[in-house]
Structures are given as C-alpha cells and as structure tokens.
XYZ file of C-alpha atoms in Angstrom:
244
model
C 10.260 -0.188 8.204
C 11.494 2.452 5.843
C 10.457 0.619 2.956
C 6.551 -0.047 4.897
C 6.698 3.624 5.443
C 7.172 4.882 2.215
C 5.228 2.248 -0.149
C 2.603 3.397 2.804
C 2.519 7.117 1.924
C 2.318 5.862 -1.339
C -0.489 4.499 -1.433
C -1.735 7.266 0.857
C -1.102 9.510 -1.794
C -2.376 7.671 -4.470
C -5.550 6.488 -2.922
C -6.118 10.339 -2.302
C -5.675 12.074 -5.616
C -7.563 9.540 -7.755
C -10.149 9.664 -5.597
C -13.393 12.157 -6.719
C -14.536 13.652 -3.053
C -11.956 15.273 -0.519
C -9.785 13.709 1.903
C -6.763 14.833 3.914
C -4.373 16.484 0.995
C -5.142 19.970 0.612
C -5.026 21.737 -2.088
C -5.053 18.532 -4.344
C -6.619 19.849 -7.897
C -3.772 23.572 -7.337
C -0.439 22.212 -8.357
C 2.155 22.614 -8.082
C 1.455 23.054 -4.679
C 2.285 20.172 -2.820
C 4.933 19.539 -5.527
C 7.112 23.148 -4.192
C 6.597 21.140 -0.575
C 7.814 17.666 -1.308
C 10.742 18.608 -3.954
C 12.071 20.723 -1.046
C 12.331 18.120 1.245
C 13.465 15.319 -1.118
C 16.507 17.758 -1.234
C 17.149 18.243 1.693
C 16.942 15.027 2.733
C 19.288 14.675 -0.200
C 22.101 16.838 0.439
C 21.398 17.042 4.354
C 22.515 12.466 3.374
C 25.240 14.573 1.708
C 26.521 16.832 4.448
C 25.735 14.158 6.871
C 28.323 10.910 4.654
C 31.557 12.789 5.169
C 33.517 14.386 1.324
C 33.954 12.412 -0.839
C 37.832 12.972 -2.269
C 36.122 12.244 -6.082
C 33.561 15.086 -5.990
C 32.091 18.961 -6.772
C 29.332 18.899 -4.801
C 30.157 17.489 -0.681
C 32.943 20.577 -1.021
C 29.913 23.493 -2.785
C 27.765 21.639 0.103
C 29.358 22.194 2.639
C 30.752 25.938 2.048
C 26.745 27.055 1.249
C 25.389 25.775 4.413
C 28.508 26.620 6.528
C 27.888 30.313 4.899
C 24.176 30.752 5.423
C 24.657 29.299 8.390
C 26.960 31.608 9.754
C 24.504 33.827 8.747
C 21.796 32.587 11.445
C 24.153 32.216 14.086
C 22.850 35.276 16.850
C 21.595 35.433 19.826
C 18.265 34.536 19.977
C 18.415 32.168 17.064
C 16.935 29.027 16.636
C 20.018 27.526 15.370
C 22.596 29.023 17.796
C 19.292 28.115 21.058
C 20.435 24.090 19.289
C 24.380 24.066 19.073
C 24.110 25.622 22.832
C 22.644 22.198 23.841
C 24.404 20.128 22.651
C 26.531 18.259 24.947
C 30.878 19.849 25.845
C 31.991 16.589 25.129
C 30.942 16.198 21.574
C 33.188 17.180 19.335
C 33.816 20.133 17.372
C 32.793 18.977 14.009
C 29.568 17.757 15.035
C 28.717 21.919 15.673
C 29.748 22.942 13.060
C 28.130 20.064 11.040
C 25.331 20.687 12.342
C 25.602 25.073 11.575
C 26.572 23.613 7.561
C 23.215 20.671 7.737
C 21.055 23.969 9.240
C 22.139 26.414 6.717
C 22.232 23.931 3.315
C 18.053 23.043 4.946
C 17.605 26.932 5.778
C 18.556 27.976 1.550
C 16.053 25.422 0.263
C 13.312 26.407 1.829
C 13.701 29.565 1.793
C 14.076 29.033 -1.776
C 10.278 27.116 -2.147
C 9.561 30.241 -0.408
C 10.994 32.629 -3.442
C 9.213 30.071 -6.087
C 5.841 29.407 -4.477
C 5.652 33.155 -3.824
C 7.202 34.017 -8.185
C 4.149 30.782 -8.611
C 1.467 33.634 -6.197
C 2.116 36.706 -8.733
C 3.661 35.941 -12.086
C 1.315 32.336 -13.222
C -2.065 33.975 -11.227
C -1.673 30.726 -8.381
C -4.273 28.633 -8.584
C -5.524 30.129 -12.484
C -5.594 26.868 -14.332
C -8.532 28.057 -17.181
C -11.296 27.161 -14.545
C -13.036 27.509 -11.025
C -10.980 26.765 -8.075
C -12.793 24.112 -5.717
C -13.030 25.241 -2.028
C -14.234 21.621 -1.125
C -11.392 20.160 -2.728
C -8.996 21.214 -2.053
C -9.476 22.818 1.326
C -11.279 19.487 3.086
C -10.751 20.333 7.041
C -12.109 23.784 6.136
C -15.972 24.328 6.260
C -16.840 27.402 3.983
C -20.358 28.081 5.230
C -19.921 27.931 9.807
C -19.146 30.893 10.531
C -18.771 34.141 9.692
C -17.794 36.355 5.887
C -15.285 33.644 4.948
C -13.084 35.689 3.074
C -12.670 37.091 6.799
C -11.925 33.807 8.088
C -9.469 32.639 5.184
C -7.358 35.681 5.309
C -7.411 35.092 9.228
C -6.198 31.711 8.671
C -3.734 33.041 6.638
C -2.695 35.162 9.543
C -2.432 32.757 12.121
C -0.502 30.126 9.944
C 1.716 32.595 8.599
C 2.490 33.423 12.232
C 2.490 29.641 14.052
C 4.809 29.080 11.316
C 7.676 31.060 12.192
C 7.117 30.225 16.100
C 7.866 27.021 14.866
C 11.124 27.968 13.638
C 11.943 28.638 16.955
C 9.680 25.926 19.229
C 10.626 23.105 17.287
C 14.554 22.594 18.355
C 13.601 23.819 21.447
C 10.882 20.657 22.813
C 13.428 18.269 20.261
C 15.854 18.560 21.724
C 14.389 18.858 25.174
C 12.500 15.908 24.513
C 16.030 13.646 23.130
C 17.274 14.264 26.353
C 14.420 13.339 28.230
C 14.971 9.610 26.959
C 18.687 10.377 26.460
C 18.896 10.013 23.057
C 22.352 12.053 21.907
C 21.009 13.433 17.760
C 24.003 15.039 17.510
C 25.590 11.417 17.568
C 22.997 9.848 15.240
C 23.811 11.437 12.183
C 20.373 9.829 10.171
C 18.718 11.300 13.866
C 20.025 15.008 12.796
C 19.076 14.600 8.904
C 15.184 13.391 10.388
C 15.205 15.904 12.385
C 16.679 19.365 10.990
C 14.597 19.149 7.836
C 11.498 18.727 9.577
C 13.158 21.076 11.827
C 12.420 23.447 8.686
C 10.127 21.649 6.298
C 6.933 21.976 8.618
C 7.506 25.878 9.028
C 8.203 25.435 4.901
C 3.859 24.079 4.621
C 2.208 25.979 7.507
C 3.463 29.855 5.485
C 3.436 27.762 2.029
C -0.329 26.784 3.752
C -0.697 30.429 4.582
C -0.125 32.284 1.533
C -1.685 29.688 -0.162
C -4.834 30.254 2.093
C -4.255 34.275 1.454
C -4.783 34.217 -2.524
C -7.785 31.887 -2.689
C -9.168 35.496 0.373
C -7.987 37.684 -2.752
C -9.820 35.782 -5.214
C -13.076 35.734 -3.355
C -12.681 39.490 -2.963
C -12.388 39.659 -6.683
C -15.338 38.031 -7.668
C -17.493 39.581 -5.460
C -15.801 43.241 -6.574
C -16.358 42.171 -10.125
C -20.414 40.944 -9.054
C -21.381 42.878 -6.913
C -19.721 46.098 -10.199
C -22.117 44.180 -13.007
C -25.406 44.012 -11.225
C -24.482 47.188 -10.343
C -23.660 48.010 -14.216
C -26.950 46.142 -15.112
C -29.138 48.415 -12.281
C -28.048 51.240 -14.092
C -28.538 50.342 -17.260
C -31.787 49.046 -16.708
C -33.025 52.574 -14.871
C-alpha cells in the first residue's frame, strides 16, 4: 500500500510539472519553494523514524537526535503549548518512555520546521525569490487564485497571506486536539504505534509549515506587484513631465 501511494504521488507530480497549464501544485515555476517543503517532510520522517527505531550501540546519530529533540522539547513544554496538550493526553497506563519519546520527536520536528522557515526567509531576503530573470506567472504558480475577480489584487494577496500565516499558527494548536480526539473515539492508541507517532507528529508540524510558507510567498508576490506598480507610475510621471 505504501509503495502504491508513493508511485501514485510520483506520477501525479510528474504530470503536474510536465504540463504547460496549471492544475493543483502551487509555485510550480518558482523553485525552490516546493523543494524546501518536501525536503523538510523527508527529514522529519527520516529523523523521527530513527528515534522511533531505538538507539543503535554502534551509531551516534540516534544519540545526537535524541539529545537535540529532548533539548527543544523541554523548551516547548510550557503551559498551554501544543506539546503540553499532547503530553497530558497520553494515558496514565502508558510507559514513561512513551511521553519522553513524544517530547523528543516533537522537538525534532519543530526544529526542522523552524529551520525550513529560516531557509525560506533567507531565500526571500538574499536571493529575491522568486526572481529568476523572467516574469512571474500568477496563473501557473497560483492556479487557485483568480486575479480578475474581487477587489485589488495586491490587497487580496496581502489578506490571503495574513490568513494563511494565522491559520498555520492556529493549526499547530488545533491539530493535536482534533487528532487525539479522533484517535480516542475510534480506539486507536497512537503512542503504542511507532508508525502512527512518526506520521502523526510529522504531519502535525508539516501542515503549519506549509501554510506559513504559503503566506510568506503570497506576501512576497504582493510586494513585487506593488513595486512594479510604483515603477510604472514613476515612469509615466517622468514621461508626462518630459513631454510637458
């Protein structure tokens, strides 16, 4: 089943990137936006799998990951934090090592998410993403955004950017509550299953990361359009003054 899902997603991605017209994947022609997201998910799944698989006496990688995850997990374990909600939802009958493992894995996933946000912020600042020496095609890179409807496109992009960032932060708090409630309703013990823990924590951190990155990208596009308009207005004003 995992192989079938992976092949399906790979075929879908190949068709999307090979098509001339837009479909579902956003910022398809503005790398490395999607690469940063997918690589962050890959690192999350790999590192969390290493932690869930236990420590190998002959390898230092699990020790380093456990130490890093525990350090960040302790910093996140404060009142009213999403991690505290998850830890309080662990059954009292569970082994003490389960709560520690959840804290370590959450710390690692949060570290990778923050690192991805820093990398993307640096790309926005230093490399002037998505500038590649060509015009940015809003239709191809934002297929679900129609610039011809509604009010001013800059105001709409700015509003959508703020909404995505706010929702991304909110999802980090809402998702564990909804997920644990659903798991308890169907009788699924997430802590007892390493696979469920790895995928659950990875998706818990990946979804807010994707939404915040999308908000940052849309804010950048709005800024580009605003700057383009200012240059056009200045050029028209200069031409009018020269003709006068």
